[in-house]
Tab-separated table of C-alpha atoms in Angstrom:
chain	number	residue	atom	x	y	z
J	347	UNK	CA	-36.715	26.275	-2.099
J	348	UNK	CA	-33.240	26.761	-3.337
J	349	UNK	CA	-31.319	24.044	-3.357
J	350	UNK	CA	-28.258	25.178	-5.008
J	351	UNK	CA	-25.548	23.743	-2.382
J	352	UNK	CA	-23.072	27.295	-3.192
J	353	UNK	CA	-26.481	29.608	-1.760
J	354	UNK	CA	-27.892	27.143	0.914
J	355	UNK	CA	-25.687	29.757	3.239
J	356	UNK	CA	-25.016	32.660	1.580
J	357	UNK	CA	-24.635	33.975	-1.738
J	358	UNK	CA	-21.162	32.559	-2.358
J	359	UNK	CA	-21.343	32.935	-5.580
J	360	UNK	CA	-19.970	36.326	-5.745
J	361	UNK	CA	-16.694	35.213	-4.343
J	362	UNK	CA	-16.431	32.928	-7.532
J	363	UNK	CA	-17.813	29.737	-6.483
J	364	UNK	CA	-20.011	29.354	-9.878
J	365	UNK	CA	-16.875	28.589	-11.396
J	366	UNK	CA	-16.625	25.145	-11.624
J	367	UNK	CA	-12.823	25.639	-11.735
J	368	UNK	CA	-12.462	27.466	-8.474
J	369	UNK	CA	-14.814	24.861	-6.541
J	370	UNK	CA	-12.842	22.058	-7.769
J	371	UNK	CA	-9.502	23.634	-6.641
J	372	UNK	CA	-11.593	24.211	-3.241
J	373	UNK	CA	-12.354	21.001	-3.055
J	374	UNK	CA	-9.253	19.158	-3.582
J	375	UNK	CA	-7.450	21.915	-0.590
J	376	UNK	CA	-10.494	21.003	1.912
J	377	UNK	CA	-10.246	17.237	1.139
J	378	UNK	CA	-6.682	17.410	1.560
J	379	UNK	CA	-6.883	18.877	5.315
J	380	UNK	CA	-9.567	16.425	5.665
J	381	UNK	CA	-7.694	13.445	5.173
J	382	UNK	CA	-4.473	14.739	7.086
J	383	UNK	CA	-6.345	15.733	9.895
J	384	UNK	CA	-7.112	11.758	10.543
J	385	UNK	CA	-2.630	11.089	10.393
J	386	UNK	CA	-2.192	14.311	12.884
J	387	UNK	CA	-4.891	12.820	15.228
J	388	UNK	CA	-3.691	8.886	14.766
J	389	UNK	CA	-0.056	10.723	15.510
J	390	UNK	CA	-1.643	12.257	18.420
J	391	UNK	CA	-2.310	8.315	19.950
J	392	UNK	CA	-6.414	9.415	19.547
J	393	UNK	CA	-8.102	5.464	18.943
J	394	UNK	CA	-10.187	4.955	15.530
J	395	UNK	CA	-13.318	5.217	17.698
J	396	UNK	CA	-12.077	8.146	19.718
J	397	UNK	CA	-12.046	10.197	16.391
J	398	UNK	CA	-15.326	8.604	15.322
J	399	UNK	CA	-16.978	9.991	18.049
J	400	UNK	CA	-15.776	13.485	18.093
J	401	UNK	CA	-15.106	14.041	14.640
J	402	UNK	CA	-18.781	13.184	14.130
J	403	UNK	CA	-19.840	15.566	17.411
J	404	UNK	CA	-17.933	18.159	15.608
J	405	UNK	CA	-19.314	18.070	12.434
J	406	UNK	CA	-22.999	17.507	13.547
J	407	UNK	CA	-22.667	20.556	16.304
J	408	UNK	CA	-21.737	22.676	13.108
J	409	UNK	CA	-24.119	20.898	10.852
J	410	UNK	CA	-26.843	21.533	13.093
J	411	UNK	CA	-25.635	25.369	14.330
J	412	UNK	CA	-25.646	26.416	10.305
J	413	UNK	CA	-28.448	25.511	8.956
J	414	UNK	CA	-30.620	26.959	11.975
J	415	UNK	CA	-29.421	29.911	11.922
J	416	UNK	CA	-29.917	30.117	8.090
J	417	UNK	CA	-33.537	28.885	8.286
J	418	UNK	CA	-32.498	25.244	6.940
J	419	UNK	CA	-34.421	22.322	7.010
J	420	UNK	CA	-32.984	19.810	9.145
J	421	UNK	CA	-35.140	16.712	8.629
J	422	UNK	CA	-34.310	14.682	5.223
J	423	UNK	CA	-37.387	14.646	2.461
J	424	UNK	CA	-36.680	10.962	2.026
J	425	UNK	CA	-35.773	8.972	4.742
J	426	UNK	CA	-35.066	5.541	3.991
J	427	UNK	CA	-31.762	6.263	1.853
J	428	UNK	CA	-30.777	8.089	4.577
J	429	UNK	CA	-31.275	5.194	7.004
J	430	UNK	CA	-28.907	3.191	4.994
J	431	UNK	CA	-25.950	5.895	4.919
J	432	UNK	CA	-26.481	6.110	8.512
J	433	UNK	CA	-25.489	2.199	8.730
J	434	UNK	CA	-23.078	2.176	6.019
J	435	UNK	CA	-21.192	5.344	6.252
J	436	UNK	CA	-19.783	4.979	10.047
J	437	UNK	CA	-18.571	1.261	8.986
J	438	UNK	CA	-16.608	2.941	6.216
J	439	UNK	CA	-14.930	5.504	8.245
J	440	UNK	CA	-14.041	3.306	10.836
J	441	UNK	CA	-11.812	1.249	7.986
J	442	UNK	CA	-10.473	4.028	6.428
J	443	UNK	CA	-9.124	5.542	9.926
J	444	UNK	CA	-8.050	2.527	11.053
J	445	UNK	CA	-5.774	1.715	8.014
J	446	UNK	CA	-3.847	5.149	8.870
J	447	UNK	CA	-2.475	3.396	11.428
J	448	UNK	CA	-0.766	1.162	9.195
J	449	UNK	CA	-0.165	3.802	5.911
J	450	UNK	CA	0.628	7.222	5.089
J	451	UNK	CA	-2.119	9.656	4.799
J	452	UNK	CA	-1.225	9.957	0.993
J	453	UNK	CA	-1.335	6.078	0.401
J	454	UNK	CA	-4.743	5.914	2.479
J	455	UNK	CA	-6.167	8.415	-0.147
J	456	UNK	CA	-4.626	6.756	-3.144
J	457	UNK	CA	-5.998	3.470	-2.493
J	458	UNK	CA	-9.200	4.924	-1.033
J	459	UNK	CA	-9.673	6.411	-4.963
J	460	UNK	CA	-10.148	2.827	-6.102
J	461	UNK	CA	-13.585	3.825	-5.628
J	462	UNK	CA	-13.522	5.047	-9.448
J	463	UNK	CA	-12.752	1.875	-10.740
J	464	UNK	CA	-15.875	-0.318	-8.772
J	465	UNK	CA	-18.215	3.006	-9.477
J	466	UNK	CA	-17.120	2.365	-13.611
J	467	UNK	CA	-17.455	-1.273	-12.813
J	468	UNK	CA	-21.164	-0.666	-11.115
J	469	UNK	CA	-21.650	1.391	-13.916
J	470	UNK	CA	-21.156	-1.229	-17.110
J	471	UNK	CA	-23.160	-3.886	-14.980
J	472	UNK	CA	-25.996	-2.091	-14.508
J	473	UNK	CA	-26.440	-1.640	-18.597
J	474	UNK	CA	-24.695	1.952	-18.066
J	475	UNK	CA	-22.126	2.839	-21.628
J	476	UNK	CA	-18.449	3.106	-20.781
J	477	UNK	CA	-15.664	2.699	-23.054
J	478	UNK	CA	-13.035	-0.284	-23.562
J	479	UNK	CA	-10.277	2.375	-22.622
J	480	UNK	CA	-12.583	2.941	-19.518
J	481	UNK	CA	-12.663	-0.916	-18.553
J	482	UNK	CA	-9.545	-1.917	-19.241
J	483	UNK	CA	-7.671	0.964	-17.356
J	484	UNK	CA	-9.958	0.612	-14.455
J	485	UNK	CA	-8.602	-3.169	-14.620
J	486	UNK	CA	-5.233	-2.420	-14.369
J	487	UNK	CA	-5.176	0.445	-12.037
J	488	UNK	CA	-6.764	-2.252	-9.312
J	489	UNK	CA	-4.313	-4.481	-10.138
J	490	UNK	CA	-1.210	-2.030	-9.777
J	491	UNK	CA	-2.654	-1.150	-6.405
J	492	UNK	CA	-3.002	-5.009	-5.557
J	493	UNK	CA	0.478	-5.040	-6.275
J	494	UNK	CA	1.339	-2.268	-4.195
J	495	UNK	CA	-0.254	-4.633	-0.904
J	496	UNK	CA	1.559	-7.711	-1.912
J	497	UNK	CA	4.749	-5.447	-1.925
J	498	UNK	CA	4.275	-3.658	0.725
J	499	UNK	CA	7.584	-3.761	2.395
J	500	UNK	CA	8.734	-1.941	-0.529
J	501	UNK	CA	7.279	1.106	0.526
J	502	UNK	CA	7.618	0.845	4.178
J	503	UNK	CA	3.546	-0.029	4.816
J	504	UNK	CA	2.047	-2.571	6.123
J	505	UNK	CA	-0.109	-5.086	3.978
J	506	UNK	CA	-3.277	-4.978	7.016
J	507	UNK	CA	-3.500	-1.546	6.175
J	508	UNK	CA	-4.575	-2.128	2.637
J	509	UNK	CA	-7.231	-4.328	3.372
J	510	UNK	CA	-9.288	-1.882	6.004
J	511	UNK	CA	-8.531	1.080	3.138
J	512	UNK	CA	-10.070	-1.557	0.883
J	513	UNK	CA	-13.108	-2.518	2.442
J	514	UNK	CA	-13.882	1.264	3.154
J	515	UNK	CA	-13.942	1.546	-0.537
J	516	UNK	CA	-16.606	-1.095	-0.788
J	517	UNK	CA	-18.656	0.922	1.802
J	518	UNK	CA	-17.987	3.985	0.750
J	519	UNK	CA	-18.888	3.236	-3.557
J	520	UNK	CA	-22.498	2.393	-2.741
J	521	UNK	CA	-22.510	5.472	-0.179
J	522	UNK	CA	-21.680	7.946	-2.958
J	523	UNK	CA	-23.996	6.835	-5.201
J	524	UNK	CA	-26.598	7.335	-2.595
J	525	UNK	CA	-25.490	10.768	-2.177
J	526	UNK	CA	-25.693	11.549	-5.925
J	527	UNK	CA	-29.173	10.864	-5.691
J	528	UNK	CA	-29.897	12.341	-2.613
J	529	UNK	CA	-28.091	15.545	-3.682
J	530	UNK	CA	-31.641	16.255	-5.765
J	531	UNK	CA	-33.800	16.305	-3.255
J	532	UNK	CA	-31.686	17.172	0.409
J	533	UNK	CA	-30.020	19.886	1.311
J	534	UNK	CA	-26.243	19.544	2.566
J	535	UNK	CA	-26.102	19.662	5.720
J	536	UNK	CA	-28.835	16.919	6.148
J	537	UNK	CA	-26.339	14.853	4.015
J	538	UNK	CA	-23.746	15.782	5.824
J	539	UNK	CA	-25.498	15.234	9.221
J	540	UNK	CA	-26.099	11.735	8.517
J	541	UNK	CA	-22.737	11.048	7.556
J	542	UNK	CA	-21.361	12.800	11.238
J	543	UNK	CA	-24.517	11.174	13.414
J	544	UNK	CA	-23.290	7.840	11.696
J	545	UNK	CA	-19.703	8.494	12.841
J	546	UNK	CA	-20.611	9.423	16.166
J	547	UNK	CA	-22.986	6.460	16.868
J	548	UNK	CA	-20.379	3.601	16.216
J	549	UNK	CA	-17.954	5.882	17.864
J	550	UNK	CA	-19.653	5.799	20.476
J	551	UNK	CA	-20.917	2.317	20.383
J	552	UNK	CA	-17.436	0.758	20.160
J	553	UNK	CA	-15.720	2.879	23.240
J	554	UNK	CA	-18.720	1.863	24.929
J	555	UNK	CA	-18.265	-1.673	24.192
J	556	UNK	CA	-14.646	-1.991	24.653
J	557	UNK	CA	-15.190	-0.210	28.163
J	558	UNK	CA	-12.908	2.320	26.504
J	559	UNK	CA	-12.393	6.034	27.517
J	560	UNK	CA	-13.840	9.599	25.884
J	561	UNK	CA	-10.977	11.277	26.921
J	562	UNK	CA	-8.640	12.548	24.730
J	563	UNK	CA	-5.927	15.815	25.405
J	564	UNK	CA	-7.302	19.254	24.534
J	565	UNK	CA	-4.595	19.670	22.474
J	566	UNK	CA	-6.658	17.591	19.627
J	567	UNK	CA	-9.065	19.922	19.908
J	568	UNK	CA	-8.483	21.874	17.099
J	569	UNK	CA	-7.977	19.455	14.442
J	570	UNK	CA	-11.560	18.587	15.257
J	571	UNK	CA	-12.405	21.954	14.571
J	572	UNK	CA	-10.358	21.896	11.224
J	573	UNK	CA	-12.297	18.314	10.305
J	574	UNK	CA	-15.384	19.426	10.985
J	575	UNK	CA	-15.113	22.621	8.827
J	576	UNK	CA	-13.257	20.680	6.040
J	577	UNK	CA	-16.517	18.002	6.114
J	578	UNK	CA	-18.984	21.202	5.513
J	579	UNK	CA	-16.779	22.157	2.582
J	580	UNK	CA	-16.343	18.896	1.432
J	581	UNK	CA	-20.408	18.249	0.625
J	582	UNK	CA	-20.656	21.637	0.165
J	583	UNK	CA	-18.509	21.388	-2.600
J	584	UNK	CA	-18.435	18.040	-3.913
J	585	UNK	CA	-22.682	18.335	-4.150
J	586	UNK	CA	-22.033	21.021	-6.591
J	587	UNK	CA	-20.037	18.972	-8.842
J	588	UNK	CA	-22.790	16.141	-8.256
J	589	UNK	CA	-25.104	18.505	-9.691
J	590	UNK	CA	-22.816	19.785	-12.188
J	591	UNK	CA	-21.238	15.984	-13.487
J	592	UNK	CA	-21.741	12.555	-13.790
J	593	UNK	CA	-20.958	10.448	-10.539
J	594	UNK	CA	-17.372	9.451	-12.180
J	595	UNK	CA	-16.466	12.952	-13.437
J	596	UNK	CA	-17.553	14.678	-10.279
J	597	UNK	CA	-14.477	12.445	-8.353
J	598	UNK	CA	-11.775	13.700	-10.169
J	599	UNK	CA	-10.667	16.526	-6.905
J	600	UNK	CA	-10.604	13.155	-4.642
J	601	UNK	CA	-8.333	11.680	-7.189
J	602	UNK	CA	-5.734	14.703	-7.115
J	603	UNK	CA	-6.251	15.438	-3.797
J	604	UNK	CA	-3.918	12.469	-2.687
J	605	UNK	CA	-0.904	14.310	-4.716
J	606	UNK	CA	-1.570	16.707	-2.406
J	607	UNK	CA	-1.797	15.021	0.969
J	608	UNK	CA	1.881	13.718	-0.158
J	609	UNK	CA	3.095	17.084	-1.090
J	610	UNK	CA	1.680	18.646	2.233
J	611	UNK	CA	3.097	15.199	4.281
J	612	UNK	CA	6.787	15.817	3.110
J	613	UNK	CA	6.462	19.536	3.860
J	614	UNK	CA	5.288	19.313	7.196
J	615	UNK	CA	6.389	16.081	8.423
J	616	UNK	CA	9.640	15.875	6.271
J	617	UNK	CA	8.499	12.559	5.082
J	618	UNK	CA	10.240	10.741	2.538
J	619	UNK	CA	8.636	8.780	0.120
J	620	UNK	CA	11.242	6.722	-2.599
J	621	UNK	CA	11.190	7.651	-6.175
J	622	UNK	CA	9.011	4.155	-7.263
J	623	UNK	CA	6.206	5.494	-4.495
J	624	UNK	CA	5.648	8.595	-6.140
J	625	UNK	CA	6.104	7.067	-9.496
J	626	UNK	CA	3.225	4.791	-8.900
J	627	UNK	CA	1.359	7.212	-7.140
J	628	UNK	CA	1.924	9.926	-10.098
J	629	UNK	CA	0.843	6.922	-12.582
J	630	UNK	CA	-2.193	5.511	-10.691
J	631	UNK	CA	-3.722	9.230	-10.568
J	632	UNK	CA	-2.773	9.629	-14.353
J	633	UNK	CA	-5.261	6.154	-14.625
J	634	UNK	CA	-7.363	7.596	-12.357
J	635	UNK	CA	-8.124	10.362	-14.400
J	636	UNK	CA	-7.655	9.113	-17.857
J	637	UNK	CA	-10.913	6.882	-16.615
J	638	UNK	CA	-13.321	9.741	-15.521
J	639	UNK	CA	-12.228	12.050	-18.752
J	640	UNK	CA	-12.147	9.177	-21.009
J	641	UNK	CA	-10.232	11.057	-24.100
J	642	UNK	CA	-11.015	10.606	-27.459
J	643	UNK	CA	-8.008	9.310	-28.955
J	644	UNK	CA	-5.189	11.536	-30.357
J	645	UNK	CA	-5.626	10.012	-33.759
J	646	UNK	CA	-9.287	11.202	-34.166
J	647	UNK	CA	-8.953	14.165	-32.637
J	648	UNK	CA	-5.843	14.977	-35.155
J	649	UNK	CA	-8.386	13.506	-37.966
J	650	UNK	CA	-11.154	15.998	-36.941
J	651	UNK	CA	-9.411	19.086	-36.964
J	652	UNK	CA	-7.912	17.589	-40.392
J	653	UNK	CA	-11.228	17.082	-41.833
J	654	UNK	CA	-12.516	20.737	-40.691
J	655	UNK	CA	-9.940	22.657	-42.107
J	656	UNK	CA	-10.663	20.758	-45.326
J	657	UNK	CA	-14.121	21.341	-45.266
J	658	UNK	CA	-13.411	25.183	-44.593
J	659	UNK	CA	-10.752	25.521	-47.584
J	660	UNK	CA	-13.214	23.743	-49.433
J	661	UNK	CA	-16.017	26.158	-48.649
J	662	UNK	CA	-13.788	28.938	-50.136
């Protein structure tokens, strides 16, 4: 079976989605709409379990709809990592949408990239090579982001807000390595089924709970629509960079992607965000992706082209 994520519906590669160029930039526009779709719902006055629920029932109607009429499988090849996504994926969402109550889309996505830094961090304690420049700017780029919680009032956020983006981080770093490895084996849609059947369980488990109500205005009912595509496109996407990078490397779209929430925030909301947010915000993503790339240094890399045209006048 092929399980190239770019053919599992059609042969997309003819529109250019073998370039690994082109996907990225795809994936960075379909996380951005994914993310703002969670403000322009929380604007909307739709709860944290409210979207659960239907941005999960979304997703899985379209999750299921595809891959039937393709000729998909629909049941996972191995079961038990998908049993623990199910319990760990809807916990994670439920932090992350809850903290957009408290910060800007853009901030939610920043902080939600600290995911980097624990997966490098996972990485050198299970035995796995990184380099000092790799440890020591994961280091700091936590730490610039703990500062940004202890100021908060400096950039108009609340502190609470920070802590649920936090612990969705937690949940979500062991989630993505379970995807990486579940990437080999599953096609995307059962990936992404889990992650909306998660969703819509606690969703659903919470307004039940709380004696709370599935109604929400019509109105919504669109940027459902728009989440649930963006999800598809999302794993789509991000699978093929799984295949095509290492776990770090393959993040660096969900690291740029929060430029762009802030960029498409100010355009269509008229937002302003100071000169010392975006600073950080600029500087933090800089980190960000000075970790996954991990440069050689300037100094060798001067030295080497040094050395070769040496060797070549030499040769002559």
């Amino acid at each position: 079976m092929n399980r190239d994520p770019l053919t599992q519906f059609t042969s997309l590669k003819s529109f250019g989605l073998g370039n690994k160029w082109t996907v990225s930039l795809l994936l960075v526009l379909s996380l951005t709409f994914y993310n703002y779709c969670v403000e322009l719902l929380t604007d909307a006055g739709i709860k944290t379990e409210q979207i659960l629920f239907y941005r999960g029932s979304s997703a899985l109607i379209l999750g299921i709809f595809i891959p039937i009429f393709t000729g998909r499988s629909l049941w996972p090849e191995s079961v038990k990592p998908q049993i623990i996504r199910l319990c760990l994926n809807g916990i994670a969402s439920y932090l992350v949408i809850i903290s957009f109550s408290y910060l800007s889309a853009s901030t939610v996505v920043l902080v939600s990239r600290t995911d980097v830094p624990i997966l490098i961090f996972f990485s050198i304690i299970s035995g796995a090579k990184k380099s000092d420049l790799q440890f020591w700017l994961s280091f700091w780029a936590v730490a610039i982001i703990i500062f940004l919680v202890f100021d908060a009032k400096f950039i108009d956020e609340e502190p609470i807000g920070f802590l649920y983006a936090f612990g969705g981080v937690a949940f979500t770093s062991v989630g993505y390595m379970l995807v990486k490895n579940s990437s080999k084996r599953e096609n995307i849609y059962v990936i992404s089924n889990v992650f909306s059947l998660s969703n819509l369980l606690l969703g659903a488990l919470i307004i039940t709970l709380t004696n709370g109500s599935f109604a929400i205005s019509s109105k919504t009912y669109w940027i459902f629509l728009l989440s649930a595509v963006s999800q598809i496109c999302v794993y789509s996407l991000g699978i093929a960079l799984y295949k095509w990078y290492n776990i770090e490397r393959a993040r660096i779209p969900f690291i740029i992607a929060g430029l762009f929430v802030m960029i498409l925030e100010m355009i269509v909301e008229h937002k302003f965000f100071n000169t010392s947010q975006i600073a950080l915000s600029i500087l933090i993503t800089g980190m960000l992706l000075t970790i996954v790339l991990n440069p050689a240094s300037p100094q060798n890399s001067f030295q080497r082209k040094v050395n070769a045209i040496r060797n070549t006048s030499a040769k002559k």
